[in-house]
Amino acid sequence: MGLPYNVGGPEWSNSWTAVPGGLKTKVGLAAASLDGALGIETGIALALTGEAGNIHINYLDNGGWLGWNAVPGMHTKVGLCAAVAGGTLHLYAAGEDENVYYNSTTDGSTWSRTWTQVPGAKTKTALCAGADGSLYLVGLHGGVWVNPNPPAGDWTQLVIQGNAFHTEAGLCSVETFTAGEPPALFAKGQDDEIWCCYPPGQGWSQLGSLGGSASLTYVGIAGVSLLDFFCCLFMTGRHNEIYFSDSYTGSLTPWTIIPGFKTHVQLAAAATSSVSATGGLTLADVYLFATGVDEGDVQYMVGQWGEA
């Protein structure tokens, strides 16, 4: 794996930028890289739960936002998650009855007016789309569950050495540092530390702590896979500050504050990639989405990594 061009960390934009349209959320955001899906070659899908519980979607297409549109048929009191598979954008959300539902689009605008229930699990906390197509959720009693083949697959609770792992915050899944290995799942434990789980084969290895208890998070973490099995993680600290860590050295770096913004809502992140003008550097632009602690305005900051 080549090292990013800025080995001291990413190049962040100088300020946060509002997503046009003025929509607000006090629940959470979801983002997914499109990578050619929906006819958008370089772009991102951004979804949010509005103040009335309805769901809206917006697309970043070659640097410009296309505008917010409602996704019909669903109201939720918790967050949602987005995933792209086979050129289709999938949204998962927990309904007001705490059951999990999904909807999908192949063109970015045509959605079913009826969401389909994903059987076998409920949540009132968080959902997470796995980097390998799995779906994770935090159950009603704080246990972490995984469905490797949603929406039809079976749910399995994450158990380590006979003990279930519990959390009351969000989850995120990113590619690991080595080709061919399964994605990693990150979560905040009840000890207020950030933990990582690698599920080799059909089982789960014991979680390994990434530290961060000095800057514990209440609303979970967000992450994004970049370039050649490189990832970046984000979390919200105890005073609503935002931290990031990345794996450009092959292991995760210490948590570092991203200045200028605070939030108490679940973060979202997604990336776009391109080749530099000279053709010798693959660039990844990471978009970090957050909402302000007061008004709930959706804003984003961009960080750029490169790999030779």
CSV table of C-alpha atoms in Angstrom, one decimal:
chain,number,residue,atom,x,y,z
A,1,MET,CA,0.0,0.0,0.0
A,2,GLY,CA,1.4,3.4,-1.0
A,3,LEU,CA,1.4,6.2,1.5
A,4,PRO,CA,-0.8,9.3,1.1
A,5,TYR,CA,1.0,12.3,-0.3
A,6,ASN,CA,0.6,14.2,3.0
A,7,VAL,CA,2.0,11.7,5.5
A,8,GLY,CA,1.4,14.2,8.4
A,9,GLY,CA,-2.3,13.7,7.9
A,10,PRO,CA,-5.0,14.7,5.3
A,11,GLU,CA,-5.3,18.1,3.6
A,12,TRP,CA,-8.6,19.5,5.0
A,13,SER,CA,-10.6,22.3,3.5
A,14,ASN,CA,-10.3,25.6,5.4
A,15,SER,CA,-13.9,25.7,6.5
A,16,TRP,CA,-17.2,23.9,6.8
A,17,THR,CA,-19.7,24.4,3.9
A,18,ALA,CA,-23.5,24.1,4.2
A,19,VAL,CA,-25.3,21.7,2.0
A,20,PRO,CA,-27.7,23.8,0.0
A,21,GLY,CA,-31.4,23.6,0.6
A,22,GLY,CA,-31.6,24.4,4.3
A,23,LEU,CA,-32.8,21.0,5.6
A,24,LYS,CA,-32.1,20.2,9.2
A,25,THR,CA,-31.8,17.0,11.3
A,26,LYS,CA,-31.6,16.3,15.0
A,27,VAL,CA,-31.4,12.5,14.4
A,28,GLY,CA,-28.7,11.6,12.0
A,29,LEU,CA,-27.2,11.4,8.5
A,30,ALA,CA,-26.2,8.6,6.1
A,31,ALA,CA,-23.8,8.8,3.2
A,32,ALA,CA,-22.6,6.4,0.5
A,33,SER,CA,-20.1,6.7,-2.3
A,34,LEU,CA,-21.8,6.2,-5.7
A,35,ASP,CA,-18.8,5.1,-7.8
A,36,GLY,CA,-20.8,5.2,-11.1
A,37,ALA,CA,-24.2,4.1,-9.6
A,38,LEU,CA,-27.3,6.0,-10.6
A,39,GLY,CA,-25.4,7.4,-13.6
A,40,ILE,CA,-23.2,9.5,-11.3
A,41,GLU,CA,-19.6,8.7,-12.0
A,42,THR,CA,-18.0,10.7,-9.2
A,43,GLY,CA,-20.4,11.5,-6.4
A,44,ILE,CA,-22.1,10.8,-3.1
A,45,ALA,CA,-25.6,10.1,-1.9
A,46,LEU,CA,-26.5,11.9,1.3
A,47,ALA,CA,-29.7,11.0,3.3
A,48,LEU,CA,-31.1,12.5,6.4
A,49,THR,CA,-34.0,12.1,8.8
A,50,GLY,CA,-35.9,15.5,8.8
A,51,GLU,CA,-37.3,17.2,11.9
A,52,ALA,CA,-40.7,15.6,11.3
A,53,GLY,CA,-39.1,12.1,10.9
A,54,ASN,CA,-39.5,12.0,7.1
A,55,ILE,CA,-36.5,11.0,5.0
A,56,HIS,CA,-34.8,13.1,2.3
A,57,ILE,CA,-32.0,12.4,-0.2
A,58,ASN,CA,-29.5,14.6,-2.0
A,59,TYR,CA,-26.7,13.8,-4.5
A,60,LEU,CA,-23.3,15.3,-5.0
A,61,ASP,CA,-22.5,15.0,-8.7
A,62,ASN,CA,-19.1,16.1,-9.9
A,63,GLY,CA,-18.8,18.7,-7.1
A,64,GLY,CA,-22.4,20.1,-7.3
A,65,TRP,CA,-25.5,19.3,-5.3
A,66,LEU,CA,-28.6,18.2,-7.2
A,67,GLY,CA,-31.1,19.2,-4.5
A,68,TRP,CA,-33.1,17.6,-1.7
A,69,ASN,CA,-36.0,15.2,-2.5
A,70,ALA,CA,-38.3,13.3,-0.2
A,71,VAL,CA,-38.1,9.5,-0.1
A,72,PRO,CA,-41.8,8.5,0.4
A,73,GLY,CA,-43.4,6.1,2.8
A,74,MET,CA,-41.2,6.1,5.9
A,75,HIS,CA,-40.9,8.0,9.2
A,76,THR,CA,-38.2,7.2,11.7
A,77,LYS,CA,-37.1,8.5,15.1
A,78,VAL,CA,-33.5,7.1,14.8
A,79,GLY,CA,-30.8,7.2,12.2
A,80,LEU,CA,-30.7,5.4,8.9
A,81,CYS,CA,-28.0,4.0,6.7
A,82,ALA,CA,-27.2,3.9,2.9
A,83,ALA,CA,-25.3,1.4,0.8
A,84,VAL,CA,-24.6,0.9,-2.9
A,85,ALA,CA,-24.6,-2.6,-4.4
A,86,GLY,CA,-24.8,-3.6,-8.1
A,87,GLY,CA,-25.4,0.0,-9.2
A,88,THR,CA,-28.4,0.3,-6.9
A,89,LEU,CA,-28.7,2.6,-3.9
A,90,HIS,CA,-30.3,1.0,-0.8
A,91,LEU,CA,-31.6,2.9,2.2
A,92,TYR,CA,-32.3,1.1,5.5
A,93,ALA,CA,-34.3,2.7,8.3
A,94,ALA,CA,-36.0,1.8,11.6
A,95,GLY,CA,-39.7,2.5,11.5
A,96,GLU,CA,-41.7,4.0,14.4
A,97,ASP,CA,-42.5,0.4,15.3
A,98,GLU,CA,-38.7,-0.3,15.7
A,99,ASN,CA,-38.7,-2.8,12.8
A,100,VAL,CA,-36.1,-2.4,10.1
A,101,TYR,CA,-37.2,-1.5,6.6
A,102,TYR,CA,-35.5,-0.9,3.3
A,103,ASN,CA,-36.1,0.9,0.0
A,104,SER,CA,-33.9,1.2,-3.1
A,105,THR,CA,-33.5,3.1,-6.4
A,106,THR,CA,-31.6,2.5,-9.6
A,107,ASP,CA,-32.0,6.0,-11.0
A,108,GLY,CA,-31.8,8.2,-7.9
A,109,SER,CA,-35.4,9.4,-8.0
A,110,THR,CA,-37.7,6.4,-8.4
A,111,TRP,CA,-38.5,4.8,-5.0
A,112,SER,CA,-41.2,2.4,-4.0
A,113,ARG,CA,-43.9,4.1,-1.9
A,114,THR,CA,-43.9,1.0,0.3
A,115,TRP,CA,-40.8,0.1,2.3
A,116,THR,CA,-40.1,-3.6,2.7
A,117,GLN,CA,-39.5,-5.0,6.2
A,118,VAL,CA,-36.2,-6.7,6.9
A,119,PRO,CA,-37.4,-9.6,9.1
A,120,GLY,CA,-35.9,-10.8,12.4
A,121,ALA,CA,-34.5,-7.7,14.1
A,122,LYS,CA,-35.5,-4.4,15.7
A,123,THR,CA,-33.6,-1.3,16.7
A,124,LYS,CA,-34.2,2.1,18.4
A,125,THR,CA,-30.5,3.1,18.3
A,126,ALA,CA,-28.5,2.6,15.1
A,127,LEU,CA,-28.1,0.8,11.7
A,128,CYS,CA,-24.9,0.3,9.8
A,129,ALA,CA,-24.2,-0.8,6.2
A,130,GLY,CA,-21.2,-3.1,6.1
A,131,ALA,CA,-18.4,-2.6,3.6
A,132,ASP,CA,-19.0,-6.1,2.4
A,133,GLY,CA,-22.8,-5.7,1.9
A,134,SER,CA,-23.7,-6.9,5.4
A,135,LEU,CA,-26.2,-5.0,7.6
A,136,TYR,CA,-25.4,-4.3,11.3
A,137,LEU,CA,-27.7,-2.9,14.0
A,138,VAL,CA,-27.8,-2.3,17.7
A,139,GLY,CA,-30.7,-4.3,19.2
A,140,LEU,CA,-33.3,-3.2,21.7
A,141,HIS,CA,-31.1,-4.3,24.6
A,142,GLY,CA,-27.8,-3.0,23.2
A,143,GLY,CA,-26.5,-6.1,21.5
A,144,VAL,CA,-24.8,-5.9,18.1
A,145,TRP,CA,-26.4,-8.0,15.4
A,146,VAL,CA,-25.3,-8.7,11.8
A,147,ASN,CA,-27.2,-9.9,8.7
A,148,PRO,CA,-24.7,-11.0,6.0
A,149,ASN,CA,-27.2,-11.1,3.2
A,150,PRO,CA,-29.9,-8.4,3.7
A,151,PRO,CA,-32.8,-8.2,3.4
A,152,ALA,CA,-33.4,-12.0,3.3
A,153,GLY,CA,-30.5,-13.3,5.5
A,154,ASP,CA,-30.5,-14.4,9.1
A,155,TRP,CA,-29.4,-12.3,12.0
A,156,THR,CA,-26.5,-13.3,14.3
A,157,GLN,CA,-25.5,-11.6,17.5
A,158,LEU,CA,-21.9,-10.6,17.9
A,159,VAL,CA,-20.5,-12.7,20.7
A,160,ILE,CA,-16.9,-12.7,22.0
A,161,GLN,CA,-15.7,-15.6,24.2
A,162,GLY,CA,-19.3,-16.3,25.2
A,163,ASN,CA,-20.2,-12.7,26.1
A,164,ALA,CA,-22.3,-10.4,23.9
A,165,PHE,CA,-20.8,-7.0,23.1
A,166,HIS,CA,-23.1,-4.1,23.9
A,167,THR,CA,-23.3,-0.5,23.0
A,168,GLU,CA,-25.8,2.4,23.1
A,169,ALA,CA,-24.1,4.3,20.2
A,170,GLY,CA,-23.6,4.0,16.5
A,171,LEU,CA,-21.5,1.5,14.5
A,172,CYS,CA,-19.4,1.7,11.3
A,173,SER,CA,-17.8,-0.8,9.0
A,174,VAL,CA,-14.8,-0.2,6.8
A,175,GLU,CA,-12.4,-2.2,4.7
A,176,THR,CA,-9.4,-3.5,6.6
A,177,PHE,CA,-5.7,-2.9,5.8
A,178,THR,CA,-5.0,-6.1,3.9
A,179,ALA,CA,-6.5,-7.3,0.6
A,180,GLY,CA,-8.7,-10.3,1.0
A,181,GLU,CA,-9.5,-9.8,4.7
A,182,PRO,CA,-13.0,-9.1,5.8
A,183,PRO,CA,-14.1,-5.6,6.8
A,184,ALA,CA,-13.7,-4.3,10.3
A,185,LEU,CA,-16.6,-3.2,12.5
A,186,PHE,CA,-16.0,-0.3,15.0
A,187,ALA,CA,-18.2,0.5,18.0
A,188,LYS,CA,-18.2,2.2,21.3
A,189,GLY,CA,-18.2,-0.2,24.2
A,190,GLN,CA,-19.9,0.3,27.6
A,191,ASP,CA,-16.5,1.2,28.9
A,192,ASP,CA,-16.6,4.3,26.7
A,193,GLU,CA,-13.6,3.1,24.5
A,194,ILE,CA,-13.7,2.6,20.8
A,195,TRP,CA,-13.4,-1.1,19.9
A,196,CYS,CA,-12.7,-2.9,16.6
A,197,CYS,CA,-13.9,-6.3,15.5
A,198,TYR,CA,-12.5,-8.4,12.7
A,199,PRO,CA,-14.8,-11.3,11.7
A,200,PRO,CA,-12.5,-13.9,10.1
A,201,GLY,CA,-14.4,-16.7,8.3
A,202,GLN,CA,-17.6,-17.6,10.0
A,203,GLY,CA,-16.7,-16.4,13.4
A,204,TRP,CA,-15.6,-13.3,15.2
A,205,SER,CA,-12.2,-12.6,16.8
A,206,GLN,CA,-12.0,-10.9,20.1
A,207,LEU,CA,-12.4,-7.1,20.0
A,208,GLY,CA,-9.3,-5.0,20.2
A,209,SER,CA,-9.4,-1.6,21.8
A,210,LEU,CA,-8.3,1.4,19.7
A,211,GLY,CA,-8.1,3.7,22.7
A,212,GLY,CA,-9.9,7.0,22.8
A,213,SER,CA,-11.4,6.8,26.3
A,214,ALA,CA,-10.0,10.2,27.0
A,215,SER,CA,-12.2,11.6,24.3
A,216,LEU,CA,-15.2,9.3,24.5
A,217,THR,CA,-18.1,9.4,22.1
A,218,TYR,CA,-21.8,9.3,22.9
A,219,VAL,CA,-23.3,9.1,19.4
A,220,GLY,CA,-20.9,6.6,17.8
A,221,ILE,CA,-18.5,6.8,14.9
A,222,ALA,CA,-18.4,7.1,11.1
A,223,GLY,CA,-15.8,5.7,8.7
A,224,VAL,CA,-14.9,5.4,5.1
A,225,SER,CA,-12.8,3.1,3.0
A,226,LEU,CA,-10.2,4.7,0.7
A,227,LEU,CA,-7.9,3.8,-2.1
A,228,ASP,CA,-5.9,0.6,-1.4
A,229,PHE,CA,-7.4,-0.8,1.8
A,230,PHE,CA,-6.9,2.5,3.6
A,231,CYS,CA,-9.6,3.9,6.0
A,232,CYS,CA,-10.5,7.0,8.0
A,233,LEU,CA,-12.6,7.1,11.1
A,234,PHE,CA,-14.5,9.9,12.8
A,235,MET,CA,-16.1,10.2,16.2
A,236,THR,CA,-17.8,12.8,18.4
A,237,GLY,CA,-16.1,13.6,21.7
A,238,ARG,CA,-17.6,14.3,25.1
A,239,HIS,CA,-17.7,18.0,24.5
A,240,ASN,CA,-19.2,17.6,21.0
A,241,GLU,CA,-15.9,18.1,19.2
A,242,ILE,CA,-15.1,15.9,16.1
A,243,TYR,CA,-12.1,13.7,16.0
A,244,PHE,CA,-10.5,11.7,13.2
A,245,SER,CA,-8.0,8.8,12.8
A,246,ASP,CA,-6.7,7.2,9.7
A,247,SER,CA,-4.6,4.1,8.7
A,248,TYR,CA,-2.1,5.5,6.3
A,249,THR,CA,0.8,3.9,8.2
A,250,GLY,CA,-1.0,0.5,8.2
A,251,SER,CA,-2.4,1.0,11.7
A,252,LEU,CA,-4.8,3.7,13.1
A,253,THR,CA,-3.2,7.0,14.1
A,254,PRO,CA,-4.1,8.8,17.4
A,255,TRP,CA,-7.3,10.7,17.5
A,256,THR,CA,-7.0,14.3,16.2
A,257,ILE,CA,-9.5,17.1,16.5
A,258,ILE,CA,-11.0,18.6,13.4
A,259,PRO,CA,-11.5,22.3,14.3
A,260,GLY,CA,-14.3,24.7,13.8
A,261,PHE,CA,-17.4,22.6,14.3
A,262,LYS,CA,-19.3,20.7,17.0
A,263,THR,CA,-22.1,18.2,16.9
A,264,HIS,CA,-24.1,15.8,19.0
A,265,VAL,CA,-25.7,13.9,16.1
A,266,GLN,CA,-24.3,10.8,14.3
A,267,LEU,CA,-21.7,11.7,11.7
A,268,ALA,CA,-21.6,10.4,8.2
A,269,ALA,CA,-18.7,10.1,5.7
A,270,ALA,CA,-18.2,9.0,2.1
A,271,ALA,CA,-15.4,9.4,-0.4
A,272,THR,CA,-14.9,10.1,-4.1
A,273,SER,CA,-11.7,9.2,-6.0
A,274,SER,CA,-9.9,10.5,-9.0
A,275,VAL,CA,-6.6,10.5,-10.7
A,276,SER,CA,-4.4,13.6,-10.5
A,277,ALA,CA,-3.8,15.8,-13.5
A,278,THR,CA,-0.3,14.3,-14.0
A,279,GLY,CA,-1.8,10.8,-13.8
A,280,GLY,CA,0.7,9.6,-11.1
A,281,LEU,CA,-1.4,10.0,-8.0
A,282,THR,CA,-4.8,8.6,-7.1
A,283,LEU,CA,-6.7,11.1,-5.0
A,284,ALA,CA,-9.5,10.5,-2.5
A,285,ASP,CA,-11.7,13.3,-1.3
A,286,VAL,CA,-13.4,12.4,2.0
A,287,TYR,CA,-16.6,14.2,2.7
A,288,LEU,CA,-17.4,14.4,6.4
A,289,PHE,CA,-21.0,15.4,7.1
A,290,ALA,CA,-22.3,16.8,10.5
A,291,THR,CA,-25.0,19.0,11.9
A,292,GLY,CA,-24.6,21.9,14.3
A,293,VAL,CA,-25.3,21.6,18.0
A,294,ASP,CA,-27.9,24.4,17.9
A,295,GLU,CA,-29.7,24.7,14.6
A,296,GLY,CA,-29.1,21.3,13.0
A,297,ASP,CA,-27.9,22.7,9.7
A,298,VAL,CA,-26.2,20.0,7.6
A,299,GLN,CA,-22.6,21.0,6.8
A,300,TYR,CA,-19.5,19.2,5.4
A,301,MET,CA,-15.8,19.4,5.3
A,302,VAL,CA,-13.5,17.8,2.7
A,303,GLY,CA,-10.2,16.1,3.4
A,304,GLN,CA,-7.9,14.8,0.6
A,305,TRP,CA,-5.6,11.9,0.6
A,306,GLY,CA,-3.4,10.7,-2.2
A,307,GLU,CA,-1.7,7.4,-3.1
A,308,ALA,CA,1.1,6.9,-5.7
